[in-house]
Amino acid sequence: MNLNALDLNLVRVLDALLREKSVTRAGEQIGLSQPAVSAALNRLRHALNDQLFVRRGNDMVPTPRAESLAEPVRAALREIERAFQPATDFDPARLERTFTFMGADFFSMLLMPPFAARIAVVAPRVSFRFLDSAIGDVSRLLQEDQIDVALERPLEVADWVSSVPLFASPFAVIAAKDNAALRQAGVAEGGQVPLELFCALPHALRSIDGSMAGFTDDALGRMGRTRRVTLALPHFQAVALAVAGGPCLAVVPTQFAAAAAKSLPIGIYQAPISIPSPAVRMYWHARRDDEPPHRWIREQILDEVGRLGFKDWDGAVSKA
């Protein structure tokens, strides 16, 4: 093909169309009108001798040729952006910015207090907001710049969302220290709850959408068994409080169980079933990959996760 037929704006349009699958949304992303995007697409079709996108309902579906260009085009644009970034050293001490994170209260309770305190020492003008997972779709929130980073279980996200694994999250069973049923069954703390008793006792569940089932129920279902979920709550701390003051069991991340047991009268037990530990990940918009402040704060999150010992459970098979 004739490279003289291409310019940087056409490459940006192609990248936006591959991300958004819509002429209108692509234009909004890069600041062009719908007619301008359509004109650019026609030029790309002529230059590459391929339709590139075909309409299906309200979406533009990429052809195999367009799909093959997605990653090379994205990588080329990242390199161009990096080449033109100011050659100044990034200094956290001079940074004035509010970073917005999203995740479960697992993170707002266990990660954010020590993290914010440590960052305040080196970047005193940086502030943080932490939003609950229930606020909405991660891809949309990143695209609209409503959040900088999401700390979540494995998710299906748009192909322009970057991510990195944080730690494995095996599960443990928690129950009140004076749980009569466990005491009568002779189950000591750290021991395994018998399957029949596990299924018979009431369970509390952390659920952001009101669902009364989770990883544990999937594992039980594969064995042809079920449990009694009698309480669904949107936060892990609420689940721990309910367990501490009632007859329920709950299956929660091991890291959270260990922290909750330090302040609440709960014991930690093993479940009678095993499932793979979900790998919690950090998600962000790919356009922030090489932005110095954003890259720095991601590095600090990874460092704090290591300091807190969350990775100590990596590779374990969860009992949930």
Short mmCIF file of N, CA and C in Angstrom, two decimals, residues 148-314:
data_model
loop_
_atom_site.label_atom_id
_atom_site.label_comp_id
_atom_site.label_asym_id
_atom_site.label_seq_id
_atom_site.Cartn_x
_atom_site.Cartn_y
_atom_site.Cartn_z
N ASP A 148 -9.97 6.18 38.01
CA ASP A 148 -8.61 5.99 37.49
C ASP A 148 -8.22 4.53 37.48
N VAL A 149 -8.64 3.81 38.51
CA VAL A 149 -8.22 2.42 38.69
C VAL A 149 -9.37 1.64 39.31
N ALA A 150 -9.57 0.41 38.84
CA ALA A 150 -10.52 -0.51 39.48
C ALA A 150 -9.74 -1.70 40.03
N LEU A 151 -10.06 -2.09 41.24
CA LEU A 151 -9.46 -3.24 41.90
C LEU A 151 -10.56 -4.28 42.04
N GLU A 152 -10.53 -5.28 41.17
CA GLU A 152 -11.68 -6.16 41.04
C GLU A 152 -11.27 -7.60 40.75
N ARG A 153 -12.23 -8.49 40.92
CA ARG A 153 -12.08 -9.88 40.50
C ARG A 153 -11.94 -9.92 38.97
N PRO A 154 -11.63 -11.08 38.38
CA PRO A 154 -11.55 -11.15 36.91
C PRO A 154 -12.85 -10.70 36.26
N LEU A 155 -12.74 -9.77 35.32
CA LEU A 155 -13.89 -9.19 34.65
C LEU A 155 -13.73 -9.29 33.14
N GLU A 156 -14.86 -9.29 32.42
CA GLU A 156 -14.84 -9.11 30.98
C GLU A 156 -14.85 -7.61 30.71
N VAL A 157 -13.78 -7.10 30.12
CA VAL A 157 -13.65 -5.66 29.90
C VAL A 157 -13.33 -5.40 28.43
N ALA A 158 -13.44 -4.14 28.04
CA ALA A 158 -13.13 -3.75 26.67
C ALA A 158 -11.65 -4.01 26.38
N ASP A 159 -11.33 -4.16 25.08
CA ASP A 159 -9.95 -4.50 24.74
C ASP A 159 -8.98 -3.35 24.96
N TRP A 160 -9.48 -2.15 25.23
CA TRP A 160 -8.60 -1.02 25.52
C TRP A 160 -8.36 -0.84 27.01
N VAL A 161 -8.83 -1.77 27.81
CA VAL A 161 -8.57 -1.72 29.25
C VAL A 161 -7.32 -2.54 29.55
N SER A 162 -6.35 -1.91 30.19
CA SER A 162 -5.14 -2.60 30.64
C SER A 162 -5.36 -3.16 32.04
N SER A 163 -4.63 -4.20 32.37
CA SER A 163 -4.77 -4.78 33.72
C SER A 163 -3.51 -5.54 34.09
N VAL A 164 -3.38 -5.77 35.39
CA VAL A 164 -2.27 -6.55 35.92
C VAL A 164 -2.78 -7.32 37.13
N PRO A 165 -2.34 -8.56 37.34
CA PRO A 165 -2.79 -9.30 38.53
C PRO A 165 -2.21 -8.71 39.80
N LEU A 166 -3.03 -8.71 40.85
CA LEU A 166 -2.59 -8.21 42.16
C LEU A 166 -2.24 -9.36 43.10
N PHE A 167 -3.17 -10.29 43.28
CA PHE A 167 -2.94 -11.41 44.17
C PHE A 167 -4.07 -12.42 43.98
N ALA A 168 -3.80 -13.65 44.37
CA ALA A 168 -4.85 -14.66 44.41
C ALA A 168 -5.69 -14.46 45.66
N SER A 169 -6.97 -14.81 45.58
CA SER A 169 -7.87 -14.55 46.69
C SER A 169 -8.59 -15.83 47.09
N PRO A 170 -7.89 -16.74 47.81
CA PRO A 170 -8.55 -17.95 48.30
C PRO A 170 -9.57 -17.59 49.37
N PHE A 171 -10.42 -18.54 49.68
CA PHE A 171 -11.53 -18.30 50.60
C PHE A 171 -11.37 -19.05 51.91
N ALA A 172 -12.02 -18.54 52.93
CA ALA A 172 -12.11 -19.21 54.23
C ALA A 172 -13.54 -19.08 54.73
N VAL A 173 -13.90 -19.95 55.64
CA VAL A 173 -15.21 -19.88 56.29
C VAL A 173 -15.04 -19.13 57.60
N ILE A 174 -15.94 -18.21 57.88
CA ILE A 174 -15.94 -17.54 59.18
C ILE A 174 -17.27 -17.84 59.89
N ALA A 175 -17.20 -17.88 61.20
CA ALA A 175 -18.38 -18.10 62.03
C ALA A 175 -18.13 -17.45 63.39
N ALA A 176 -19.19 -17.18 64.11
CA ALA A 176 -19.04 -16.61 65.45
C ALA A 176 -18.26 -17.58 66.33
N LYS A 177 -17.43 -17.04 67.22
CA LYS A 177 -16.63 -17.89 68.10
C LYS A 177 -17.51 -18.79 68.98
N ASP A 178 -18.72 -18.32 69.27
CA ASP A 178 -19.63 -19.12 70.10
C ASP A 178 -20.70 -19.80 69.26
N ASN A 179 -20.43 -20.07 67.99
CA ASN A 179 -21.41 -20.74 67.13
C ASN A 179 -21.75 -22.11 67.72
N ALA A 180 -22.99 -22.26 68.14
CA ALA A 180 -23.39 -23.46 68.88
C ALA A 180 -23.30 -24.71 68.02
N ALA A 181 -23.69 -24.63 66.75
CA ALA A 181 -23.70 -25.81 65.89
C ALA A 181 -22.28 -26.34 65.66
N LEU A 182 -21.34 -25.45 65.46
CA LEU A 182 -19.96 -25.90 65.26
C LEU A 182 -19.39 -26.47 66.55
N ARG A 183 -19.72 -25.84 67.67
CA ARG A 183 -19.22 -26.33 68.95
C ARG A 183 -19.77 -27.73 69.24
N GLN A 184 -21.06 -27.93 69.00
CA GLN A 184 -21.67 -29.24 69.24
C GLN A 184 -21.10 -30.31 68.33
N ALA A 185 -20.69 -29.90 67.10
CA ALA A 185 -20.11 -30.85 66.15
C ALA A 185 -18.63 -31.10 66.42
N GLY A 186 -18.07 -30.37 67.39
CA GLY A 186 -16.66 -30.57 67.74
C GLY A 186 -15.69 -30.01 66.71
N VAL A 187 -16.12 -28.98 65.98
CA VAL A 187 -15.25 -28.38 64.96
C VAL A 187 -14.45 -27.25 65.61
N ALA A 188 -13.15 -27.43 65.70
CA ALA A 188 -12.28 -26.42 66.30
C ALA A 188 -11.88 -25.38 65.26
N GLU A 189 -11.51 -24.19 65.74
CA GLU A 189 -11.03 -23.16 64.82
C GLU A 189 -9.86 -23.69 64.00
N GLY A 190 -9.88 -23.37 62.72
CA GLY A 190 -8.87 -23.88 61.80
C GLY A 190 -9.22 -25.22 61.20
N GLY A 191 -10.24 -25.88 61.75
CA GLY A 191 -10.65 -27.17 61.24
C GLY A 191 -11.61 -27.04 60.06
N GLN A 192 -11.94 -28.16 59.49
CA GLN A 192 -12.83 -28.18 58.33
C GLN A 192 -14.27 -28.42 58.79
N VAL A 193 -15.18 -27.60 58.27
CA VAL A 193 -16.60 -27.77 58.58
C VAL A 193 -17.13 -28.96 57.78
N PRO A 194 -17.76 -29.94 58.42
CA PRO A 194 -18.30 -31.09 57.67
C PRO A 194 -19.29 -30.64 56.60
N LEU A 195 -19.29 -31.35 55.48
CA LEU A 195 -20.12 -30.95 54.34
C LEU A 195 -21.59 -30.87 54.71
N GLU A 196 -22.11 -31.87 55.43
CA GLU A 196 -23.53 -31.86 55.77
C GLU A 196 -23.89 -30.65 56.62
N LEU A 197 -23.02 -30.34 57.58
CA LEU A 197 -23.27 -29.19 58.46
C LEU A 197 -23.11 -27.88 57.67
N PHE A 198 -22.12 -27.83 56.80
CA PHE A 198 -21.89 -26.66 55.96
C PHE A 198 -23.13 -26.34 55.13
N CYS A 199 -23.75 -27.35 54.56
CA CYS A 199 -24.93 -27.14 53.73
C CYS A 199 -26.18 -26.85 54.56
N ALA A 200 -26.21 -27.35 55.79
CA ALA A 200 -27.42 -27.21 56.61
C ALA A 200 -27.50 -25.84 57.31
N LEU A 201 -26.36 -25.29 57.70
CA LEU A 201 -26.37 -24.03 58.43
C LEU A 201 -26.69 -22.85 57.52
N PRO A 202 -27.28 -21.77 58.06
CA PRO A 202 -27.54 -20.58 57.24
C PRO A 202 -26.23 -19.88 56.88
N HIS A 203 -26.23 -19.23 55.72
CA HIS A 203 -25.04 -18.52 55.24
C HIS A 203 -25.37 -17.06 54.95
N ALA A 204 -24.39 -16.20 55.23
CA ALA A 204 -24.44 -14.81 54.77
C ALA A 204 -23.50 -14.69 53.57
N LEU A 205 -23.84 -13.79 52.65
CA LEU A 205 -23.11 -13.67 51.39
C LEU A 205 -22.90 -12.21 51.03
N ARG A 206 -21.70 -11.86 50.58
CA ARG A 206 -21.47 -10.52 50.04
C ARG A 206 -21.92 -10.51 48.58
N SER A 207 -22.86 -9.63 48.26
CA SER A 207 -23.44 -9.58 46.92
C SER A 207 -23.74 -8.12 46.58
N ILE A 208 -23.12 -7.60 45.50
CA ILE A 208 -23.35 -6.20 45.14
C ILE A 208 -24.61 -6.02 44.32
N ASP A 209 -25.17 -7.12 43.76
CA ASP A 209 -26.35 -7.00 42.90
C ASP A 209 -27.57 -7.70 43.47
N GLY A 210 -27.49 -8.18 44.70
CA GLY A 210 -28.62 -8.85 45.33
C GLY A 210 -28.71 -10.33 45.03
N SER A 211 -27.78 -10.86 44.23
CA SER A 211 -27.80 -12.29 43.93
C SER A 211 -27.60 -13.08 45.22
N MET A 212 -28.27 -14.22 45.31
CA MET A 212 -28.16 -15.08 46.49
C MET A 212 -27.23 -16.26 46.26
N ALA A 213 -26.33 -16.13 45.27
CA ALA A 213 -25.40 -17.22 44.97
C ALA A 213 -24.06 -16.64 44.56
N GLY A 214 -22.99 -17.46 44.70
CA GLY A 214 -21.65 -16.99 44.37
C GLY A 214 -20.74 -18.16 44.04
N PHE A 215 -19.41 -17.95 44.21
CA PHE A 215 -18.43 -18.98 43.89
C PHE A 215 -18.71 -20.28 44.64
N THR A 216 -19.09 -20.14 45.90
CA THR A 216 -19.34 -21.32 46.73
C THR A 216 -20.47 -22.17 46.16
N ASP A 217 -21.52 -21.51 45.72
CA ASP A 217 -22.67 -22.24 45.18
C ASP A 217 -22.34 -22.94 43.86
N ASP A 218 -21.45 -22.32 43.07
CA ASP A 218 -21.00 -22.98 41.84
C ASP A 218 -20.26 -24.27 42.18
N ALA A 219 -19.38 -24.19 43.18
CA ALA A 219 -18.62 -25.37 43.58
C ALA A 219 -19.53 -26.46 44.14
N LEU A 220 -20.49 -26.06 44.98
CA LEU A 220 -21.45 -27.04 45.52
C LEU A 220 -22.29 -27.64 44.41
N GLY A 221 -22.69 -26.82 43.45
CA GLY A 221 -23.52 -27.31 42.36
C GLY A 221 -22.83 -28.40 41.56
N ARG A 222 -21.49 -28.27 41.40
CA ARG A 222 -20.76 -29.30 40.67
C ARG A 222 -20.75 -30.62 41.42
N MET A 223 -21.05 -30.56 42.72
CA MET A 223 -21.14 -31.78 43.53
C MET A 223 -22.58 -32.24 43.72
N GLY A 224 -23.50 -31.49 43.13
CA GLY A 224 -24.91 -31.82 43.31
C GLY A 224 -25.46 -31.41 44.66
N ARG A 225 -24.81 -30.42 45.30
CA ARG A 225 -25.24 -29.98 46.62
C ARG A 225 -25.62 -28.49 46.58
N THR A 226 -26.30 -28.04 47.61
CA THR A 226 -26.67 -26.63 47.76
C THR A 226 -26.47 -26.23 49.21
N ARG A 227 -26.49 -24.93 49.48
CA ARG A 227 -26.44 -24.41 50.84
C ARG A 227 -27.61 -23.45 51.04
N ARG A 228 -27.81 -22.98 52.26
CA ARG A 228 -28.90 -22.06 52.58
C ARG A 228 -28.35 -20.65 52.77
N VAL A 229 -28.46 -19.83 51.73
CA VAL A 229 -28.08 -18.43 51.86
C VAL A 229 -29.30 -17.67 52.36
N THR A 230 -29.20 -17.15 53.57
CA THR A 230 -30.34 -16.46 54.18
C THR A 230 -30.15 -14.96 54.28
N LEU A 231 -28.92 -14.49 53.93
CA LEU A 231 -28.64 -13.06 54.07
C LEU A 231 -27.63 -12.64 53.01
N ALA A 232 -28.04 -11.71 52.14
CA ALA A 232 -27.14 -11.15 51.13
C ALA A 232 -26.91 -9.67 51.45
N LEU A 233 -25.65 -9.28 51.58
CA LEU A 233 -25.29 -7.92 51.97
C LEU A 233 -24.26 -7.37 50.98
N PRO A 234 -24.22 -6.04 50.80
CA PRO A 234 -23.34 -5.49 49.77
C PRO A 234 -21.88 -5.31 50.17
N HIS A 235 -21.55 -5.53 51.47
CA HIS A 235 -20.19 -5.27 51.92
C HIS A 235 -19.66 -6.43 52.77
N PHE A 236 -18.37 -6.71 52.63
CA PHE A 236 -17.76 -7.77 53.42
C PHE A 236 -17.84 -7.48 54.91
N GLN A 237 -17.66 -6.21 55.30
CA GLN A 237 -17.70 -5.89 56.72
C GLN A 237 -19.08 -6.16 57.30
N ALA A 238 -20.13 -5.88 56.54
CA ALA A 238 -21.48 -6.18 57.02
C ALA A 238 -21.66 -7.68 57.19
N VAL A 239 -21.11 -8.44 56.27
CA VAL A 239 -21.17 -9.90 56.39
C VAL A 239 -20.47 -10.35 57.67
N ALA A 240 -19.28 -9.82 57.92
CA ALA A 240 -18.54 -10.21 59.12
C ALA A 240 -19.30 -9.85 60.39
N LEU A 241 -19.93 -8.68 60.41
CA LEU A 241 -20.70 -8.28 61.59
C LEU A 241 -21.91 -9.19 61.79
N ALA A 242 -22.57 -9.57 60.69
CA ALA A 242 -23.72 -10.47 60.80
C ALA A 242 -23.29 -11.83 61.35
N VAL A 243 -22.15 -12.31 60.87
CA VAL A 243 -21.64 -13.61 61.33
C VAL A 243 -21.29 -13.54 62.82
N ALA A 244 -20.61 -12.46 63.21
CA ALA A 244 -20.17 -12.34 64.60
C ALA A 244 -21.34 -12.32 65.59
N GLY A 245 -22.50 -11.84 65.14
CA GLY A 245 -23.63 -11.70 66.06
C GLY A 245 -24.77 -12.66 65.81
N GLY A 246 -24.53 -13.71 65.00
CA GLY A 246 -25.64 -14.62 64.69
C GLY A 246 -25.18 -16.03 64.36
N PRO A 247 -26.09 -16.86 63.84
CA PRO A 247 -25.77 -18.27 63.59
C PRO A 247 -25.17 -18.54 62.22
N CYS A 248 -25.03 -17.51 61.37
CA CYS A 248 -24.62 -17.73 59.98
C CYS A 248 -23.14 -18.07 59.86
N LEU A 249 -22.84 -18.85 58.84
CA LEU A 249 -21.48 -18.97 58.33
C LEU A 249 -21.35 -17.98 57.17
N ALA A 250 -20.11 -17.72 56.76
CA ALA A 250 -19.87 -16.94 55.55
C ALA A 250 -18.55 -17.38 54.94
N VAL A 251 -18.50 -17.34 53.64
CA VAL A 251 -17.28 -17.66 52.90
C VAL A 251 -16.73 -16.34 52.35
N VAL A 252 -15.54 -15.96 52.80
CA VAL A 252 -14.96 -14.65 52.46
C VAL A 252 -13.50 -14.84 52.08
N PRO A 253 -12.88 -13.85 51.42
CA PRO A 253 -11.45 -13.96 51.12
C PRO A 253 -10.64 -14.16 52.40
N THR A 254 -9.64 -15.02 52.30
CA THR A 254 -8.82 -15.35 53.46
C THR A 254 -8.17 -14.10 54.06
N GLN A 255 -7.71 -13.19 53.19
CA GLN A 255 -7.06 -11.98 53.70
C GLN A 255 -8.04 -11.15 54.54
N PHE A 256 -9.29 -11.06 54.09
CA PHE A 256 -10.28 -10.32 54.86
C PHE A 256 -10.62 -11.05 56.15
N ALA A 257 -10.75 -12.38 56.09
CA ALA A 257 -11.08 -13.15 57.29
C ALA A 257 -10.04 -12.91 58.39
N ALA A 258 -8.77 -12.92 58.00
CA ALA A 258 -7.70 -12.72 58.99
C ALA A 258 -7.79 -11.34 59.62
N ALA A 259 -8.09 -10.32 58.82
CA ALA A 259 -8.20 -8.96 59.35
C ALA A 259 -9.42 -8.81 60.24
N ALA A 260 -10.56 -9.36 59.81
CA ALA A 260 -11.79 -9.23 60.57
C ALA A 260 -11.70 -9.93 61.92
N ALA A 261 -10.98 -11.05 61.97
CA ALA A 261 -10.87 -11.82 63.20
C ALA A 261 -10.07 -11.07 64.27
N LYS A 262 -9.33 -10.04 63.87
CA LYS A 262 -8.57 -9.26 64.86
C LYS A 262 -9.45 -8.32 65.66
N SER A 263 -10.61 -7.96 65.11
CA SER A 263 -11.46 -6.99 65.80
C SER A 263 -12.85 -7.50 66.13
N LEU A 264 -13.21 -8.67 65.61
CA LEU A 264 -14.54 -9.23 65.86
C LEU A 264 -14.43 -10.62 66.46
N PRO A 265 -15.43 -11.05 67.24
CA PRO A 265 -15.39 -12.39 67.84
C PRO A 265 -15.79 -13.47 66.83
N ILE A 266 -14.93 -13.69 65.85
CA ILE A 266 -15.20 -14.71 64.84
C ILE A 266 -14.03 -15.68 64.76
N GLY A 267 -14.32 -16.90 64.37
CA GLY A 267 -13.30 -17.91 64.13
C GLY A 267 -13.20 -18.20 62.65
N ILE A 268 -12.05 -18.72 62.24
CA ILE A 268 -11.79 -19.02 60.82
C ILE A 268 -11.68 -20.52 60.66
N TYR A 269 -12.36 -21.05 59.64
CA TYR A 269 -12.44 -22.49 59.41
C TYR A 269 -12.18 -22.78 57.92
N GLN A 270 -11.99 -24.06 57.63
CA GLN A 270 -11.88 -24.50 56.24
C GLN A 270 -13.24 -25.00 55.76
N ALA A 271 -13.51 -24.75 54.49
CA ALA A 271 -14.73 -25.29 53.88
C ALA A 271 -14.48 -26.72 53.41
N PRO A 272 -15.54 -27.49 53.24
CA PRO A 272 -15.36 -28.89 52.82
C PRO A 272 -15.23 -29.06 51.31
N ILE A 273 -15.14 -27.97 50.55
CA ILE A 273 -15.02 -28.03 49.10
C ILE A 273 -13.90 -27.11 48.66
N SER A 274 -13.35 -27.35 47.49
CA SER A 274 -12.24 -26.56 46.98
C SER A 274 -12.57 -25.99 45.61
N ILE A 275 -12.23 -24.72 45.42
CA ILE A 275 -12.33 -24.10 44.10
C ILE A 275 -11.07 -23.27 43.87
N PRO A 276 -10.70 -23.02 42.61
CA PRO A 276 -9.52 -22.19 42.34
C PRO A 276 -9.72 -20.78 42.89
N SER A 277 -8.63 -20.21 43.35
CA SER A 277 -8.71 -18.84 43.89
C SER A 277 -8.84 -17.83 42.76
N PRO A 278 -9.83 -16.95 42.79
CA PRO A 278 -9.91 -15.90 41.76
C PRO A 278 -8.74 -14.93 41.89
N ALA A 279 -8.18 -14.53 40.76
CA ALA A 279 -7.04 -13.62 40.77
C ALA A 279 -7.55 -12.18 40.69
N VAL A 280 -7.44 -11.46 41.80
CA VAL A 280 -7.84 -10.06 41.82
C VAL A 280 -6.88 -9.27 40.95
N ARG A 281 -7.42 -8.32 40.16
CA ARG A 281 -6.62 -7.57 39.19
C ARG A 281 -6.81 -6.07 39.39
N MET A 282 -5.84 -5.31 38.89
CA MET A 282 -5.96 -3.86 38.82
C MET A 282 -6.20 -3.49 37.35
N TYR A 283 -7.26 -2.68 37.11
CA TYR A 283 -7.66 -2.29 35.76
C TYR A 283 -7.52 -0.78 35.59
N TRP A 284 -7.11 -0.35 34.38
CA TRP A 284 -7.06 1.07 34.06
C TRP A 284 -7.18 1.24 32.55
N HIS A 285 -7.44 2.46 32.11
CA HIS A 285 -7.56 2.74 30.67
C HIS A 285 -6.18 2.72 30.03
N ALA A 286 -6.07 2.07 28.87
CA ALA A 286 -4.77 1.95 28.20
C ALA A 286 -4.17 3.29 27.84
N ARG A 287 -5.01 4.31 27.69
CA ARG A 287 -4.44 5.62 27.36
C ARG A 287 -3.61 6.18 28.50
N ARG A 288 -3.74 5.59 29.70
CA ARG A 288 -2.96 6.03 30.86
C ARG A 288 -1.70 5.18 31.05
N ASP A 289 -1.44 4.23 30.17
CA ASP A 289 -0.33 3.30 30.36
C ASP A 289 0.97 4.02 30.71
N ASP A 290 1.30 5.06 29.95
CA ASP A 290 2.59 5.71 30.10
C ASP A 290 2.51 7.12 30.68
N GLU A 291 1.37 7.47 31.23
CA GLU A 291 1.24 8.78 31.88
C GLU A 291 1.98 8.72 33.22
N PRO A 292 3.01 9.53 33.43
CA PRO A 292 3.85 9.38 34.63
C PRO A 292 3.10 9.34 35.96
N PRO A 293 2.18 10.29 36.26
CA PRO A 293 1.50 10.20 37.56
C PRO A 293 0.68 8.92 37.71
N HIS A 294 0.01 8.52 36.61
CA HIS A 294 -0.82 7.32 36.68
C HIS A 294 0.04 6.07 36.83
N ARG A 295 1.13 6.01 36.09
CA ARG A 295 2.03 4.87 36.22
C ARG A 295 2.62 4.81 37.64
N TRP A 296 2.94 5.97 38.19
CA TRP A 296 3.50 6.01 39.55
C TRP A 296 2.50 5.50 40.57
N ILE A 297 1.24 5.93 40.49
CA ILE A 297 0.27 5.50 41.50
C ILE A 297 -0.01 4.01 41.37
N ARG A 298 0.02 3.47 40.15
CA ARG A 298 -0.15 2.02 39.99
C ARG A 298 1.00 1.26 40.63
N GLU A 299 2.19 1.79 40.46
CA GLU A 299 3.36 1.15 41.08
C GLU A 299 3.24 1.17 42.60
N GLN A 300 2.71 2.27 43.14
CA GLN A 300 2.54 2.37 44.59
C GLN A 300 1.50 1.37 45.10
N ILE A 301 0.44 1.16 44.33
CA ILE A 301 -0.58 0.16 44.71
C ILE A 301 0.05 -1.23 44.77
N LEU A 302 0.80 -1.57 43.73
CA LEU A 302 1.45 -2.88 43.71
C LEU A 302 2.39 -3.04 44.90
N ASP A 303 3.11 -1.97 45.22
CA ASP A 303 4.04 -2.02 46.34
C ASP A 303 3.30 -2.20 47.66
N GLU A 304 2.17 -1.49 47.82
CA GLU A 304 1.42 -1.60 49.07
C GLU A 304 0.80 -2.98 49.23
N VAL A 305 0.32 -3.55 48.14
CA VAL A 305 -0.22 -4.92 48.20
C VAL A 305 0.86 -5.88 48.70
N GLY A 306 2.09 -5.68 48.23
CA GLY A 306 3.19 -6.50 48.72
C GLY A 306 3.49 -6.27 50.18
N ARG A 307 3.46 -4.99 50.60
CA ARG A 307 3.72 -4.66 52.01
C ARG A 307 2.70 -5.31 52.94
N LEU A 308 1.44 -5.34 52.49
CA LEU A 308 0.36 -5.87 53.33
C LEU A 308 0.33 -7.40 53.35
N GLY A 309 1.12 -8.03 52.51
CA GLY A 309 1.19 -9.49 52.52
C GLY A 309 0.04 -10.17 51.81
N PHE A 310 -0.72 -9.45 50.98
CA PHE A 310 -1.85 -10.07 50.29
C PHE A 310 -1.40 -11.21 49.38
N LYS A 311 -0.15 -11.14 48.88
CA LYS A 311 0.32 -12.16 47.96
C LYS A 311 0.76 -13.44 48.66
N ASP A 312 0.75 -13.42 49.99
CA ASP A 312 1.20 -14.61 50.73
C ASP A 312 0.34 -15.83 50.42
N TRP A 313 -0.90 -15.57 49.95
CA TRP A 313 -1.81 -16.67 49.65
C TRP A 313 -1.79 -17.05 48.16
N ASP A 314 -0.95 -16.39 47.33
CA ASP A 314 -0.94 -16.65 45.90
C ASP A 314 -0.70 -18.13 45.62
#
